Tab-separated table of C-alpha atoms in Angstrom:
chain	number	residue	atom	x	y	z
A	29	UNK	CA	138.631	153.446	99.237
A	30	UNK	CA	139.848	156.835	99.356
A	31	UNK	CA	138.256	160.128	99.581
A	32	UNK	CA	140.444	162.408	100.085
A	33	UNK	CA	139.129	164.475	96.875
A	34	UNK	CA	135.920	162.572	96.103
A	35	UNK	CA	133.998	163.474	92.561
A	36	UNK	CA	131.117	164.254	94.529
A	37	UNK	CA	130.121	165.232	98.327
A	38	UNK	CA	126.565	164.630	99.430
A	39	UNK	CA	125.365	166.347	102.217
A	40	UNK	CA	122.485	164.558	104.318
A	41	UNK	CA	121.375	166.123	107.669
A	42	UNK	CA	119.310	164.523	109.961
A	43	UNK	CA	117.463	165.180	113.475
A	44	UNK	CA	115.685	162.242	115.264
A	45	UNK	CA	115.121	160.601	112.028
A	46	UNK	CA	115.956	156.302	112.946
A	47	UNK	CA	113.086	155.382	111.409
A	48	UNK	CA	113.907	156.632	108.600
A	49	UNK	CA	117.983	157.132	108.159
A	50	UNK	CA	119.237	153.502	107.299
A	51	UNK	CA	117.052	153.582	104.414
A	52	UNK	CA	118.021	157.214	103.706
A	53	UNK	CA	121.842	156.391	103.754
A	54	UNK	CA	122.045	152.977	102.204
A	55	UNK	CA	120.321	154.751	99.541
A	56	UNK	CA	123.789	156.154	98.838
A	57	UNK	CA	125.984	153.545	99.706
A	58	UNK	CA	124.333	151.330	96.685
A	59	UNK	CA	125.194	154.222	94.338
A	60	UNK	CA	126.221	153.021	90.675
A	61	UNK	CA	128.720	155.792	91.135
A	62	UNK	CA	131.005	155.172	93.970
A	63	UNK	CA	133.659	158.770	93.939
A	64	UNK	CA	132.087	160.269	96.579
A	65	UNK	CA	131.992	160.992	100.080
A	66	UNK	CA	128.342	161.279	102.593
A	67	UNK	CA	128.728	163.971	105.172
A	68	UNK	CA	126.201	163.251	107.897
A	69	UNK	CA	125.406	166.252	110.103
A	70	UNK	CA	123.674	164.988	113.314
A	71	UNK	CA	121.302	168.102	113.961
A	72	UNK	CA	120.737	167.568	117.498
A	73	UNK	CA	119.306	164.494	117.474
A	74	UNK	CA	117.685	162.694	121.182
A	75	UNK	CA	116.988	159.183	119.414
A	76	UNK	CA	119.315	156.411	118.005
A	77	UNK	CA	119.714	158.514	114.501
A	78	UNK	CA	123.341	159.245	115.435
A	79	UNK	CA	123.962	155.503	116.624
A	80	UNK	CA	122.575	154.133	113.425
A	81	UNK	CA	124.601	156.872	111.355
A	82	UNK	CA	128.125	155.899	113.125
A	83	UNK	CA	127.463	151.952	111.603
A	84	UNK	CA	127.654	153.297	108.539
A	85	UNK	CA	130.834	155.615	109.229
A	86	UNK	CA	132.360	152.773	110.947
A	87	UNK	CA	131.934	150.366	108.157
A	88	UNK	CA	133.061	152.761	105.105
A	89	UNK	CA	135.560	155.804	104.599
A	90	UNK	CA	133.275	157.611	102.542
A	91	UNK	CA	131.141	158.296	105.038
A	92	UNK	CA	131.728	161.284	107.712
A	93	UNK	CA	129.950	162.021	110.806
A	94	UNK	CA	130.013	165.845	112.145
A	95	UNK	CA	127.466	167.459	114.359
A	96	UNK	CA	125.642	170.823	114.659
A	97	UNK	CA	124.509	172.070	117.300
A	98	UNK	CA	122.258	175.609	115.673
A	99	UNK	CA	118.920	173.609	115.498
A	100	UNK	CA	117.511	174.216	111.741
A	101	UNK	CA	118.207	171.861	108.968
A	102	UNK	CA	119.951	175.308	107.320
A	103	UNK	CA	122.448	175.551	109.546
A	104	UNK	CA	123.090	171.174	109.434
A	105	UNK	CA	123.390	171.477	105.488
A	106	UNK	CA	125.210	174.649	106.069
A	107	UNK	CA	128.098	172.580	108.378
A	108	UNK	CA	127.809	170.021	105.773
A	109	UNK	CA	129.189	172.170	103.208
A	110	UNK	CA	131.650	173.515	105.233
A	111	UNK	CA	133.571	170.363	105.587
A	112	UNK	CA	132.973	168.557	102.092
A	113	UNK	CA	135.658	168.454	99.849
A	114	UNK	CA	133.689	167.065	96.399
A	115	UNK	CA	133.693	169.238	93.109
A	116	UNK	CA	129.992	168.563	92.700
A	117	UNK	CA	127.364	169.175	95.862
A	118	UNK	CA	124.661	166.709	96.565
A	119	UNK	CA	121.947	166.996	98.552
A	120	UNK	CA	119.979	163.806	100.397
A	121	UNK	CA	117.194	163.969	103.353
A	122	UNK	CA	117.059	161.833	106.340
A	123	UNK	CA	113.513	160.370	105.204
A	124	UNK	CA	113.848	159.953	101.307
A	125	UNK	CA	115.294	157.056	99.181
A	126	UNK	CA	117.647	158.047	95.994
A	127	UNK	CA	118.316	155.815	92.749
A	128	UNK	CA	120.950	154.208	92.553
A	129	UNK	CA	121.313	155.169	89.397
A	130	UNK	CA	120.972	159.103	90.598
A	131	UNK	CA	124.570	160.150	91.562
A	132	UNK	CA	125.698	158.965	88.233
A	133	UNK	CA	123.222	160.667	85.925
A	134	UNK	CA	123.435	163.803	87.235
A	135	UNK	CA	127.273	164.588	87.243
A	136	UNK	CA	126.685	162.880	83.670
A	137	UNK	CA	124.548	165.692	82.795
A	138	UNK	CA	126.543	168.304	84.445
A	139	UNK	CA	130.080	166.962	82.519
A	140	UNK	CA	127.939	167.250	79.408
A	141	UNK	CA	126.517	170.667	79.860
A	142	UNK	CA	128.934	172.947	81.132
A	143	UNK	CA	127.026	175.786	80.843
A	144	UNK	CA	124.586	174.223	83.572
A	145	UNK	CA	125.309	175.224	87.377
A	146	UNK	CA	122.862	172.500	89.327
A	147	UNK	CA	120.587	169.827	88.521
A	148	UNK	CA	117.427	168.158	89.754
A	149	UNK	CA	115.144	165.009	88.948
A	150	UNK	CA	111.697	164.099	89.229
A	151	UNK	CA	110.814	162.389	92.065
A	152	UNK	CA	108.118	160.015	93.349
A	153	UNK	CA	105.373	161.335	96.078
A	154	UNK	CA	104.865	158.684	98.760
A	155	UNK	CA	102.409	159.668	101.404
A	156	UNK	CA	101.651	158.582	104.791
A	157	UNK	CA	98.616	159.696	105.265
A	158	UNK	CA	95.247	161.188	103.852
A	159	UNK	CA	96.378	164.486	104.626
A	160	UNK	CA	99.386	165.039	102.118
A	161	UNK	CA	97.390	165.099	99.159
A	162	UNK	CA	98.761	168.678	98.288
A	163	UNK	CA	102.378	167.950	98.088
A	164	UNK	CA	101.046	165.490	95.408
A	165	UNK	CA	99.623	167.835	93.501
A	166	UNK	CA	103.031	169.994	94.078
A	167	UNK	CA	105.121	166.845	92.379
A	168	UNK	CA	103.171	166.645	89.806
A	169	UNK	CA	103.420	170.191	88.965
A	170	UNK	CA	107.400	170.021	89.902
A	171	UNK	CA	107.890	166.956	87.639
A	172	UNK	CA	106.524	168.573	84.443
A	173	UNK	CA	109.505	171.258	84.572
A	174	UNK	CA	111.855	169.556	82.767
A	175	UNK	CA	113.440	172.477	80.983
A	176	UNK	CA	115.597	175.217	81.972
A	177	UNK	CA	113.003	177.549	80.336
A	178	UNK	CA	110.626	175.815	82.118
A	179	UNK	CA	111.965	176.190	85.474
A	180	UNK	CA	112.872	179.488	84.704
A	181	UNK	CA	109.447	181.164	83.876
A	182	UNK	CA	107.584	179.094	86.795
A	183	UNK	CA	109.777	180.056	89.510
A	184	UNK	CA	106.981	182.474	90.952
A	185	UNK	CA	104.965	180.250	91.190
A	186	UNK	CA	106.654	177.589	93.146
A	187	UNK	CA	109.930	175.780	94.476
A	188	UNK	CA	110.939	174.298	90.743
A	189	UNK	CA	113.449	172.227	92.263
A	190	UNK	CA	112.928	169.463	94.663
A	191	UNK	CA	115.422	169.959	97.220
A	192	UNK	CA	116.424	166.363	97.812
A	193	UNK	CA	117.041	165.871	94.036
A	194	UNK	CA	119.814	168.483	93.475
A	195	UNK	CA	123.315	168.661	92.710
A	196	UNK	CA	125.324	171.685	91.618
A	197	UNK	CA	129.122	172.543	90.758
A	198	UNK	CA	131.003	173.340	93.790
A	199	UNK	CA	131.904	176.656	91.842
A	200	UNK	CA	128.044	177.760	91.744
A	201	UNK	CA	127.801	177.332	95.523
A	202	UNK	CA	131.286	179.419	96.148
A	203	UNK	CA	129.870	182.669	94.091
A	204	UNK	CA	126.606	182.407	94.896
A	205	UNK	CA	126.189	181.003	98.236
A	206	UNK	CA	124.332	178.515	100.257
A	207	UNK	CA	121.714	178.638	102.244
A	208	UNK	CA	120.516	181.900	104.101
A	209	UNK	CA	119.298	181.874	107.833
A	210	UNK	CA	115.821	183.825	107.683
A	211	UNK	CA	111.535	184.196	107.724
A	212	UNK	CA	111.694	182.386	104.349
A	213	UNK	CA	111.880	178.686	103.070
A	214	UNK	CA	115.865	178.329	102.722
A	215	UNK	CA	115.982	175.721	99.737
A	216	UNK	CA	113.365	178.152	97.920
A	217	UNK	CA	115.280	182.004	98.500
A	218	UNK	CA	118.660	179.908	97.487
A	219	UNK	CA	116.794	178.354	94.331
A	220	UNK	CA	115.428	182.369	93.686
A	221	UNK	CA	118.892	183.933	94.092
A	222	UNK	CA	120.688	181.686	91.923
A	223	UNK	CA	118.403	181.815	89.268
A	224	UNK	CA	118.445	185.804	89.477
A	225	UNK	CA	122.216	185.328	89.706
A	226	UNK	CA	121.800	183.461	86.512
A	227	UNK	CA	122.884	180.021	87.152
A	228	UNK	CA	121.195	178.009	84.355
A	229	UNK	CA	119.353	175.164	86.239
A	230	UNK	CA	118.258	171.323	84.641
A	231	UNK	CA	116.415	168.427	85.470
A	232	UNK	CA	116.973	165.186	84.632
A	233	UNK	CA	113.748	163.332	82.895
A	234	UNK	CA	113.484	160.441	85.438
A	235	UNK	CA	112.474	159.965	88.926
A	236	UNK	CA	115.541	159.277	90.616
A	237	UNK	CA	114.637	160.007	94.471
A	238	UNK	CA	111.232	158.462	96.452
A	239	UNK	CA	110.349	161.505	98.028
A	240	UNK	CA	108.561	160.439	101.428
A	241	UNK	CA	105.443	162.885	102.821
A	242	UNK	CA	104.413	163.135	106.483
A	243	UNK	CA	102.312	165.377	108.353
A	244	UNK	CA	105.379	165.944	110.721
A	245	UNK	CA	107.571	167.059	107.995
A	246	UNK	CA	109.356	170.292	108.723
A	247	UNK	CA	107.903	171.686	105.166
A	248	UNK	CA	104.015	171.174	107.426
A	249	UNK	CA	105.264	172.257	110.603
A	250	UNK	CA	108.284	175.685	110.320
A	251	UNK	CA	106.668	179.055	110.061
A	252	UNK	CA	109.477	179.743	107.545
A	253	UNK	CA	107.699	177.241	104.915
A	254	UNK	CA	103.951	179.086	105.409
A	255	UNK	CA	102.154	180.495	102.755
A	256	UNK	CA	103.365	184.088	104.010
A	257	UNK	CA	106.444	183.244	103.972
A	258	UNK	CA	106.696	182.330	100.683
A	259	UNK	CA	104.914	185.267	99.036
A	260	UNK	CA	107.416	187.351	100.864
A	261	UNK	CA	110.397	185.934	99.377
A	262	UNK	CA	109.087	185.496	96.338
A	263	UNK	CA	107.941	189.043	95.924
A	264	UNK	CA	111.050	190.011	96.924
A	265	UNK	CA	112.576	188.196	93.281
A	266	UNK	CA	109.940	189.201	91.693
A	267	UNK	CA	110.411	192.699	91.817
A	268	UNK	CA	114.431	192.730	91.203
A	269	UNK	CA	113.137	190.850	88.058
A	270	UNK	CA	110.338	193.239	87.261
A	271	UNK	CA	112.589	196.525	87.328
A	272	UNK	CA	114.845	194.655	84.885
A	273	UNK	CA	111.906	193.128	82.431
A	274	UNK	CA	108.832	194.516	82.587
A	275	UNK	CA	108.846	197.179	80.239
A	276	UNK	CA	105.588	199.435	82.106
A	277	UNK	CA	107.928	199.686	84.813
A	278	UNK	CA	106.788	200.184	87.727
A	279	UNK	CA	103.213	199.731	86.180
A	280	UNK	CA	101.693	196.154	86.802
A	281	UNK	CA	98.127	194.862	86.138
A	282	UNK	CA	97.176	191.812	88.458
A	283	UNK	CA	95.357	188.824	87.157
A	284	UNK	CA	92.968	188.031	90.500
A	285	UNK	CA	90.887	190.759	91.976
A	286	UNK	CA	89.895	188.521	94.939
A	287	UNK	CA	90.802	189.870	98.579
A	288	UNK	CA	93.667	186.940	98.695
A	289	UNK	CA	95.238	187.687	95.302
A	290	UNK	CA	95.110	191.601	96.015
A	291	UNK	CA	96.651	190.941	99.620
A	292	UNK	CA	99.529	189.203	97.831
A	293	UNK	CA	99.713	191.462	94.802
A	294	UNK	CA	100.314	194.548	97.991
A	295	UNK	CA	103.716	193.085	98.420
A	296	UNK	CA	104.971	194.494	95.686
A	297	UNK	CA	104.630	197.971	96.835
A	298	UNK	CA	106.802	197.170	99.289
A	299	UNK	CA	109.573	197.434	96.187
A	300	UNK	CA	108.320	200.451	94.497
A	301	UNK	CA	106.046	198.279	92.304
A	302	UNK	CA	102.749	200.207	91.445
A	303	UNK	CA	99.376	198.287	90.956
A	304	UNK	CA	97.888	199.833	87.993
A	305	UNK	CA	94.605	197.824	87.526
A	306	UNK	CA	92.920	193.595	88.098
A	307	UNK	CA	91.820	191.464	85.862
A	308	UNK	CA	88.694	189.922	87.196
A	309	UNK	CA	87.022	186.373	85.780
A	310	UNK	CA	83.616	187.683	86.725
A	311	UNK	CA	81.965	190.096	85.013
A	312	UNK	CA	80.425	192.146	88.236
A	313	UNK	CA	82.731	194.629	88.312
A	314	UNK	CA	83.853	194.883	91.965
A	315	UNK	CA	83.754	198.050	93.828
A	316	UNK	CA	87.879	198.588	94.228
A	317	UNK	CA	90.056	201.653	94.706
A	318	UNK	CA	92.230	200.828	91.059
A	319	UNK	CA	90.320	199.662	87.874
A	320	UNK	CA	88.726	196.200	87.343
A	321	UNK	CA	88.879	194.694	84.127
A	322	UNK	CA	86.723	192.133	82.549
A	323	UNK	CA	88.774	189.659	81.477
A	324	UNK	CA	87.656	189.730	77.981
A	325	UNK	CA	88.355	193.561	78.099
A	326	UNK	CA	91.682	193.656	79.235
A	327	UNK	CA	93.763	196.289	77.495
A	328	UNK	CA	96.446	195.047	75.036
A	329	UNK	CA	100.177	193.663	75.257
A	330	UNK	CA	101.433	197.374	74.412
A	331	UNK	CA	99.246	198.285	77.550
A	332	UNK	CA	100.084	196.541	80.285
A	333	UNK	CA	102.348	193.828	82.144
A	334	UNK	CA	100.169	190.753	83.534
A	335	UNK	CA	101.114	188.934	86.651
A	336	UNK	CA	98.666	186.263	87.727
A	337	UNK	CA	97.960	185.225	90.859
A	338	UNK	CA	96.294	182.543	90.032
A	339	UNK	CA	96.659	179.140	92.851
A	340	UNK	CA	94.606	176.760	90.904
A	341	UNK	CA	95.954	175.166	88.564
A	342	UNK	CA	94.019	174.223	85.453
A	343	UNK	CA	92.499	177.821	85.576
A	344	UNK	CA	96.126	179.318	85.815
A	345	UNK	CA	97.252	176.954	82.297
A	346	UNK	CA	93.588	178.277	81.207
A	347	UNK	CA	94.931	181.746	81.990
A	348	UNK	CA	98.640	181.654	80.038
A	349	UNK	CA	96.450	180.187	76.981
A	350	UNK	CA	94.472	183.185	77.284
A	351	UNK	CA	96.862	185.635	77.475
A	352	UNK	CA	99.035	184.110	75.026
A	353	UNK	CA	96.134	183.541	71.936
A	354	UNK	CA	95.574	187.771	73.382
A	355	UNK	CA	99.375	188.341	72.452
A	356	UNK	CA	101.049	188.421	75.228
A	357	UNK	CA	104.035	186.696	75.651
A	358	UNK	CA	105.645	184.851	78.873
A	359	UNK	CA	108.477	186.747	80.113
A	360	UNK	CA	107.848	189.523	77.974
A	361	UNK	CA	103.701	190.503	78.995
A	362	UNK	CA	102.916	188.107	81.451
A	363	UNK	CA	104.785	186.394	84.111
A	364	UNK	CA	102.738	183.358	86.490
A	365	UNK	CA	102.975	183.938	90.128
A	366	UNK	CA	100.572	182.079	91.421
């Protein structure tokens, strides 16, 4: 079978994953949609992961072995999309198990909506342990953002997009691209910049990837993916979006007067973004250098711009129901962080 210009080019890096790989890249070879090409970037790898991948190679064109030898699965799916050749960009983890329906549906959606750059799917949380229950909760949150507008207005909040699931046009990649080398979650800054860029982002409505959770995974155990980490990239988004949008600029009023919310909230000065006031659930009015509000007593729509950093998250639906029945609109008063 040829693929010399395959439909689409999926990019799956690995690093001492033979537990885990076969499953990972037979996953792909049972596709329903058989145009494309696998590049597998062996990221260093001391175990049998690169044996395993060349049986697959050896057995069918499609499939391409490269190495790389920067250690960071940035710089593997980097190489990978150096040497693909597909007009649509896949990418597949070492550990996870795709549809085989999944390749097919998603160029499907992306030949029917051309005004779409990239494309996720739901997925389905499989755990290992006890200790993975909050990636759960993540996926469940992920897998109710079907919408464009959906992904769009929770960005702040989270990664909208699980990495594993998405494909994108070539084209998007080229003038936007890939992954940046930093102290920041890769997949989640590239997600950020394309979205500021304005690539219009979908997901399809059905789990189409088995999304495996360990306490080893590199999401648990890089610096780049700690809670730090992603406030500071996010912040950084947040306030190109804020000098664009919020129209109290630089003025913002944050939801969460706690010393965690206020210690995230401080980013924004960073970017010339001026605290104005919190917005405090309790009614004890905390001794602060800005004004606390009472929730109840918050100053109108016409007043003030809302962020809430808010982790929980029945109180932060609780809060946008709030603010909303108040007047204020998402996107226009308010924007979720977290």
């Amino acid at each position: 079978m040829s693929v010399v210009q395959p439909k689409i080019s999926v990019i799956l890096p690995f690093y001492n994953a033979e537990n885990t790989i076969s499953r990972a890249i037979k996953s792909i070879l049972d596709q329903s949609f058989t145009d494309f090409e696998c590049i597998l970037i062996d990221n260093n790898s001391t175990d049998n992961s690169s044996t395993i991948a060349q049986t697959f190679v050896d057995g069918d064109c499609r499939f391409k072995l490269i190495k790389e030898t920067r250690q960071g699965v940035m710089f593997a799916s980097n190489k990978g999309w150096e040497n693909c050749k597909g007009e649509f960009i896949a990418r597949m983890d070492s550990d996870d198990w795709s549809y085989p329906e999944r390749l097919e549906m998603q160029l499907e959606f992306l030949l029917d909506n051309s005004n779409y750059g990239a494309v996720g799917t739901l997925v389905k949380h499989i755990s290992h342990s006890e200790f993975t229950g909050g990636m759960a909760i993540f996926v469940d949150w992920s897998n109710s953002l079907i919408t464009f507008d959906d992904i769009y207005k929770n960005r702040f909040i989270e990664l909208p997009i699980v990495n594993p699931t998405a494909m994108w046009r070539r084209k998007v990649a080229t003038e936007n691209g890939m992954y940046l080398h930093g102290d920041f979650p890769e997949d989640y800054e590239m997600w950020l910049r394309w979205l500021d860029n304005g690539v219009k982002i979908g997901k399809i409505n059905k789990v189409l990837l088995d999304w495996y959770d360990s306490d080893t995974r590199i999401s648990r155990t890089d610096s780049i993916y700690r809670d730090k980490s992603f406030y500071k990239i996010k912040t950084y988004y947040l306030a190109k979006w804020l000098k664009k949008h919020n129209p109290h600029h630089p003025k913002v009023a944050i939801w969460g007067a706690s010393k965690i919310s206020r210690r995230r909230a401080k980013l924004l000065e960073e970017y010339g973004i001026e605290i104005c006031c919190y917005i405090d659930t309790k009614n004890n009015k905390r001794q602060l250098d800005l004004e606390v509000y009472y929730f109840k007593d918050i100053p109108s729509p016409d007043e003030i711009f809302v962020l809430t950093y808010i982790k929980q998250m029945v109180a932060r639906e609780q809060t946008k129901q709030f603010l909303t029945k108040k007047g204020f609109r998402e996107g226009s008063n308010f924007m979720l962080v977290s």
